[in-house]
Short mmCIF file of C-alpha atoms and ligand atoms in Angstrom, two decimals:
data_model
loop_
_atom_site.label_atom_id
_atom_site.label_comp_id
_atom_site.label_asym_id
_atom_site.label_seq_id
_atom_site.Cartn_x
_atom_site.Cartn_y
_atom_site.Cartn_z
CA MET A 1 0.00 0.00 0.00
CA LYS A 2 1.25 3.46 -0.89
CA PHE A 3 0.70 6.35 1.55
CA GLU A 4 0.60 9.98 0.44
CA PRO A 5 2.80 12.22 2.65
CA LEU A 6 0.59 14.42 4.84
CA LEU A 7 0.21 18.16 4.24
CA THR A 8 3.16 20.18 5.57
CA SER A 9 1.63 23.57 4.70
CA LEU A 10 -0.84 23.81 7.61
CA THR A 11 -0.21 27.25 9.08
CA LEU A 12 -1.33 26.61 12.65
CA SER A 13 0.28 23.16 12.80
CA ARG A 14 3.79 24.61 12.77
CA SER A 15 5.72 24.50 16.03
CA ALA A 16 9.18 25.11 17.45
CA ILE A 17 7.96 24.65 21.01
CA GLN A 18 8.37 21.68 23.32
CA ARG A 19 5.40 21.06 25.60
CA ARG A 20 5.98 19.93 29.16
CA ASN A 21 4.78 16.54 30.34
CA ARG A 22 1.51 17.44 32.07
CA GLU A 23 1.56 14.17 34.04
CA THR A 24 4.91 14.84 35.71
CA PHE A 25 5.27 18.65 35.79
CA THR A 26 4.65 19.67 39.42
CA ASP A 27 3.33 22.85 41.02
CA LEU A 28 6.75 23.28 42.65
CA GLN A 29 8.46 23.13 39.25
CA TRP A 30 5.93 25.63 37.85
CA SER A 31 6.58 28.05 40.74
CA GLN A 32 10.31 27.76 40.04
CA VAL A 33 9.74 28.47 36.34
CA LEU A 34 7.58 31.49 37.21
CA ALA A 35 10.31 32.84 39.53
CA SER A 36 13.02 32.44 36.90
CA PRO A 37 14.21 35.76 35.40
CA ASN A 38 14.45 34.17 31.93
CA ILE A 39 10.81 33.24 31.41
CA LYS A 40 9.20 35.14 28.52
CA ALA A 41 5.52 36.03 28.80
CA ILE A 42 3.02 37.01 26.14
CA GLU A 43 0.10 39.15 27.25
CA LEU A 44 -3.28 38.08 25.89
CA ARG A 45 -6.17 40.54 25.93
CA ASP A 46 -9.45 39.54 24.32
CA PHE A 47 -7.55 36.68 22.58
CA ARG A 48 -5.19 39.24 21.01
CA VAL A 49 -1.47 39.97 21.32
CA GLU A 50 0.91 42.81 20.56
CA LEU A 51 3.87 42.46 18.22
CA ASN A 52 7.48 43.58 18.51
CA GLY A 53 8.46 43.86 14.85
CA ALA A 54 7.53 40.57 13.19
CA GLU A 55 7.61 38.61 16.46
CA LEU A 56 5.38 38.39 19.48
CA LYS A 57 6.02 41.02 22.15
CA PHE A 58 7.44 39.40 25.29
CA HIS A 59 7.23 40.78 28.82
CA ASN A 60 8.73 40.13 32.24
CA LEU A 61 6.27 38.33 34.48
CA GLN A 62 6.99 40.91 37.18
CA ASN A 63 5.07 43.45 35.07
CA PHE A 64 1.77 41.69 35.74
CA ASP A 65 -0.60 41.56 38.67
CA ALA A 66 0.37 38.67 40.97
CA ASN A 67 -3.17 37.24 40.71
CA SER A 68 -3.35 37.26 36.91
CA LEU A 69 -4.02 33.94 35.17
CA LYS A 70 -0.72 32.48 33.95
CA ILE A 71 -0.41 29.52 31.60
CA ASP A 72 2.65 27.38 30.96
CA LEU A 73 3.45 27.34 27.21
CA GLY A 74 6.53 25.08 27.42
CA THR A 75 10.07 25.74 26.20
CA ASP A 76 11.78 26.59 22.94
CA LEU A 77 14.51 24.43 21.43
CA ASP A 78 17.13 26.30 23.52
CA GLY A 79 15.29 25.53 26.77
CA ASN A 80 13.84 29.02 27.38
CA SER A 81 10.45 28.96 29.13
CA TYR A 82 7.33 30.73 27.86
CA ALA A 83 4.05 31.67 29.51
CA ALA A 84 0.83 33.41 28.56
CA VAL A 85 -0.81 35.92 30.91
CA LEU A 86 -4.53 36.57 30.46
CA VAL A 87 -5.32 40.23 31.11
CA GLU A 88 -8.75 41.86 31.13
CA LYS A 89 -8.02 45.33 29.82
CA PRO A 90 -9.21 47.22 26.73
CA VAL A 91 -7.44 46.72 23.39
CA ASP A 92 -6.78 49.09 20.50
CA ASP A 93 -5.83 48.37 16.88
CA SER A 94 -2.26 47.45 17.85
CA TRP A 95 -3.62 44.23 19.39
CA ARG A 96 -3.87 41.50 16.73
CA ASP A 97 -5.81 38.25 16.60
CA LEU A 98 -4.69 34.80 15.51
CA ARG A 99 -6.66 34.87 12.26
CA SER A 100 -4.77 37.93 11.06
CA LEU A 101 -1.36 36.90 12.42
CA GLY A 102 -1.27 33.12 12.03
CA ALA A 103 0.33 33.01 8.57
CA LYS A 104 2.88 35.73 9.42
CA LEU A 105 4.31 34.42 12.70
CA ASN A 106 7.39 32.20 12.89
CA ASP A 107 7.10 28.55 13.96
CA ARG A 108 7.79 29.33 17.63
CA ASP A 109 5.35 32.22 17.88
CA VAL A 110 2.47 30.58 16.00
CA ALA A 111 2.65 27.61 18.38
CA LEU A 112 2.73 29.91 21.43
CA MET A 113 -0.20 31.98 20.23
CA ALA A 114 -2.40 29.11 19.03
CA THR A 115 -1.99 27.35 22.38
CA ALA A 116 -2.56 30.53 24.38
CA VAL A 117 -5.73 31.38 22.42
CA ALA A 118 -7.07 27.83 22.76
CA LEU A 119 -6.51 27.88 26.52
CA ALA A 120 -7.90 31.40 26.95
CA ASN A 121 -11.09 30.29 25.17
CA TRP A 122 -11.34 27.26 27.43
CA HIS A 123 -10.71 29.19 30.67
CA ALA A 124 -13.43 31.67 29.71
CA ARG A 125 -15.95 28.79 29.55
CA ALA A 126 -14.76 26.69 32.49
CA THR A 127 -15.16 28.98 35.46
CA PHE A 128 -17.89 26.79 36.98
CA CYS A 129 -17.85 23.08 37.74
CA PRO A 130 -19.93 20.95 35.30
CA VAL A 131 -20.74 18.50 38.12
CA CYS A 132 -21.88 20.68 41.03
CA GLY A 133 -21.85 24.24 39.68
CA GLY A 134 -19.21 25.39 42.17
CA ALA A 135 -16.56 27.93 41.26
CA THR A 136 -13.33 26.51 39.83
CA THR A 137 -9.75 27.63 40.38
CA VAL A 138 -6.78 27.37 38.01
CA THR A 139 -4.51 24.38 38.62
CA ASN A 140 -1.67 22.49 36.89
CA ALA A 141 0.14 25.53 35.48
CA GLY A 142 -3.02 26.78 33.77
CA TRP A 143 -3.81 23.39 32.17
CA SER A 144 -6.71 22.40 34.41
CA ARG A 145 -9.36 23.91 36.66
CA THR A 146 -10.43 22.31 39.93
CA CYS A 147 -13.77 22.73 41.68
CA ALA A 148 -13.39 24.27 45.13
CA LYS A 149 -16.45 22.31 46.36
CA CYS A 150 -16.28 18.78 44.92
CA LYS A 151 -12.66 18.74 43.66
CA GLN A 152 -13.73 17.70 40.13
CA VAL A 153 -10.88 18.50 37.71
CA GLN A 154 -11.66 19.89 34.23
CA HIS A 155 -9.19 19.75 31.35
CA PRO A 156 -9.06 21.81 28.13
CA ARG A 157 -10.99 20.14 25.34
CA SER A 158 -10.78 20.08 21.57
CA ASP A 159 -13.91 19.42 19.50
CA PRO A 160 -13.09 17.31 16.41
CA ALA A 161 -14.46 18.50 13.08
CA VAL A 162 -13.99 16.90 9.66
CA ILE A 163 -13.37 18.82 6.45
CA ALA A 164 -12.87 17.50 2.93
CA LEU A 165 -12.22 18.47 -0.64
CA ILE A 166 -14.21 16.27 -3.03
CA VAL A 167 -12.49 15.42 -6.34
CA ASP A 168 -14.15 13.49 -9.17
CA LYS A 169 -12.70 11.01 -11.69
CA ASP A 170 -11.99 13.86 -14.12
CA ASP A 171 -9.95 15.57 -11.35
CA ARG A 172 -12.45 18.38 -10.86
CA ALA A 173 -12.91 19.78 -7.34
CA LEU A 174 -16.28 20.41 -5.69
CA ILE A 175 -16.74 23.38 -3.35
CA GLY A 176 -19.84 24.88 -1.80
CA ARG A 177 -21.24 28.14 -0.49
CA ARG A 178 -22.93 28.39 2.88
CA ALA A 179 -26.17 30.35 3.11
CA GLU A 180 -24.66 33.14 5.21
CA TRP A 181 -21.64 33.74 2.94
CA ALA A 182 -21.14 36.32 0.19
CA GLU A 183 -22.10 35.13 -3.32
CA SER A 184 -18.48 34.62 -4.40
CA SER A 185 -17.27 32.87 -1.20
CA PHE A 186 -16.85 29.10 -1.52
CA SER A 187 -15.04 26.45 0.49
CA THR A 188 -14.73 22.75 1.21
CA PHE A 189 -17.43 20.85 3.12
CA ALA A 190 -17.08 20.50 6.89
CA GLY A 191 -18.89 19.60 10.07
CA PHE A 192 -18.46 18.51 13.67
CA VAL A 193 -18.02 14.90 14.72
CA GLU A 194 -21.10 13.96 16.75
CA ALA A 195 -21.12 11.97 19.98
CA GLY A 196 -20.73 8.25 19.32
CA GLU A 197 -19.42 8.80 15.80
CA SER A 198 -16.00 8.11 14.24
CA ALA A 199 -14.33 10.83 12.17
CA GLU A 200 -14.96 8.84 8.98
CA MET A 201 -18.63 8.26 9.83
CA ALA A 202 -18.98 12.00 10.44
CA LEU A 203 -17.32 12.82 7.12
CA ILE A 204 -19.56 10.44 5.16
CA ARG A 205 -22.65 11.88 6.90
CA GLU A 206 -21.65 15.53 6.43
CA LEU A 207 -20.80 15.11 2.74
CA LYS A 208 -24.14 13.42 2.12
CA GLU A 209 -26.03 16.11 4.06
CA GLU A 210 -24.29 19.12 2.55
CA SER A 211 -23.44 18.04 -1.00
CA GLY A 212 -25.77 15.10 -1.59
CA ILE A 213 -22.77 12.95 -2.53
CA SER A 214 -22.41 9.38 -1.25
CA VAL A 215 -18.90 8.46 -0.16
CA GLN A 216 -17.39 5.16 0.97
CA LEU A 217 -14.47 4.53 3.30
CA SER A 218 -12.30 3.47 0.34
CA ASP A 219 -12.78 6.96 -1.24
CA ILE A 220 -11.26 8.83 1.74
CA SER A 221 -7.62 9.89 2.22
CA TYR A 222 -6.52 11.61 5.44
CA ARG A 223 -4.40 14.70 4.73
CA GLY A 224 -3.57 16.18 8.16
CA SER A 225 -5.01 18.12 11.09
CA GLN A 226 -4.92 21.64 12.40
CA VAL A 227 -6.11 23.30 15.58
CA TRP A 228 -8.80 25.96 15.00
CA PRO A 229 -9.21 27.53 18.45
CA PHE A 230 -12.30 29.65 17.66
CA PRO A 231 -13.20 28.46 20.24
CA ALA A 232 -12.06 24.82 20.41
CA SER A 233 -12.03 22.92 17.10
CA LEU A 234 -9.51 20.39 15.86
CA MET A 235 -9.92 20.17 12.08
CA LEU A 236 -9.26 16.75 10.51
CA GLY A 237 -8.61 17.26 6.79
CA TYR A 238 -9.37 14.78 4.00
CA GLN A 239 -9.43 14.46 0.25
CA VAL A 240 -12.27 12.35 -1.12
CA LYS A 241 -12.04 10.83 -4.60
CA ILE A 242 -15.35 9.82 -6.15
CA GLN A 243 -16.70 8.60 -9.44
CA SER A 244 -18.72 11.39 -11.05
CA GLN A 245 -21.98 12.03 -9.24
CA GLU A 246 -24.46 14.82 -9.35
CA SER A 247 -24.14 17.10 -6.33
CA VAL A 248 -27.33 18.38 -4.75
CA PRO A 249 -26.76 20.94 -1.98
CA ASP A 250 -29.07 20.68 1.01
CA GLY A 251 -30.36 24.19 0.25
CA ILE A 252 -30.28 25.15 3.94
CA GLU A 253 -26.67 25.05 5.11
CA ILE A 254 -25.18 24.87 1.60
CA VAL A 255 -27.07 26.83 -1.04
CA GLU A 256 -24.77 26.45 -4.06
CA VAL A 257 -22.05 24.04 -5.23
CA ARG A 258 -19.59 24.35 -8.10
CA TRP A 259 -17.39 21.79 -9.85
CA TYR A 260 -14.08 23.30 -10.94
CA THR A 261 -11.26 22.28 -13.24
CA ARG A 262 -7.93 23.87 -12.31
CA ASP A 263 -8.10 26.34 -15.21
CA GLU A 264 -11.63 27.38 -14.31
CA MET A 265 -10.76 27.89 -10.65
CA LYS A 266 -7.67 29.95 -11.45
CA PHE A 267 -9.67 32.10 -13.86
CA ASP A 268 -12.52 32.71 -11.40
CA CYS A 269 -10.07 33.55 -8.58
CA GLU A 270 -8.23 36.02 -10.80
CA GLU A 271 -11.49 37.60 -11.94
CA GLY A 272 -12.78 37.91 -8.35
CA ARG A 273 -15.76 35.67 -9.11
CA LEU A 274 -14.47 33.14 -6.59
CA GLN A 275 -13.17 34.00 -3.12
CA LEU A 276 -11.52 31.14 -1.25
CA PRO A 277 -10.93 30.94 2.52
CA PRO A 278 -7.69 32.46 3.88
CA SER A 279 -4.37 30.62 3.75
CA ILE A 280 -4.45 30.10 7.52
CA SER A 281 -7.35 27.64 7.05
CA ILE A 282 -7.03 23.92 6.36
CA ALA A 283 -9.76 24.36 3.72
CA ARG A 284 -7.47 26.59 1.65
CA GLN A 285 -4.59 24.14 2.01
CA LEU A 286 -6.76 21.22 0.86
CA ILE A 287 -7.84 23.23 -2.20
CA GLU A 288 -4.30 24.38 -3.05
CA GLU A 289 -2.92 20.86 -2.60
CA TRP A 290 -5.30 19.72 -5.33
CA PHE A 291 -4.60 22.81 -7.46
CA GLY A 292 -0.83 22.32 -7.19
CA SER A 293 0.22 25.81 -6.11
CA ALA A 294 -1.05 29.01 -4.47
CA LEU A 295 -4.20 30.67 -5.81
CA PRO A 296 -4.86 34.43 -5.76
CA GLY A 297 -7.21 36.27 -3.41
CA GLU A 298 -9.03 35.30 -0.26
CA TRP A 299 -12.09 36.33 1.65
CA LEU A 300 -11.64 38.46 4.75
CA ARG A 301 -14.55 37.07 6.78
CA PRO A 302 -17.40 35.49 4.81
ZN1 ZN B 1 -17.85 20.67 41.66
#
């Protein structure tokens, strides 16, 4: 059996950061890391950061309130420690979000920011215990929250979602437009994995629901995954090769589908008749993998 190499172009799947072992890293070790003069901290306000040139802006931990929420982000390849500090203060235009920065940051900084944003989103939703409703406090270097009443421990979660580019036997790609998007904005088909469902079952179900196309396990190739922390998705990317079938959009979620040859897609992108998702997205990378190179233009927010 021949395996295709996985996608290496996934913007948010880059990393030059080593995570600590959450099973063995102790509170004492974390307090020693926090007291070290060499730890570099990024400040996160409303899921945004400031830049220093092309890199993230780093601060001394001493600059922050002692009670601020601090999260261990691991070490770089030279052993330097990094942390995120969540701060509730107003932001201006100098504060940038992950969608706008993701493709521009280096491998170290994109890993730091994606992790910090994912954890900030989780902390914002985990302040109360799901078992007894009691207030929770931050534990395990910012990687868990523990209920003060019943001691239940919550961990950050990722919600798996599947996303696929459909390609037919003539090597045309199928993309669709969601009801709420602009008339020229198209993308691959995607949806969340439901409880009790495998990723492949979810993909087969979603493609049938959204595009009307029936897919079998033998049609599906896994292409790679990428975190999408808005707020907590893990995108599992696929290419699906089918024999030609008529596509019938569901008319509710997906209102229009288009089959494209490479020449047609390039032409429509150049003419502005087709806007594809931004390069930070796994959808764009699945489309450009099929196309063979970068395509022009992208939507800002559909
Ligand atoms: Zn509780």
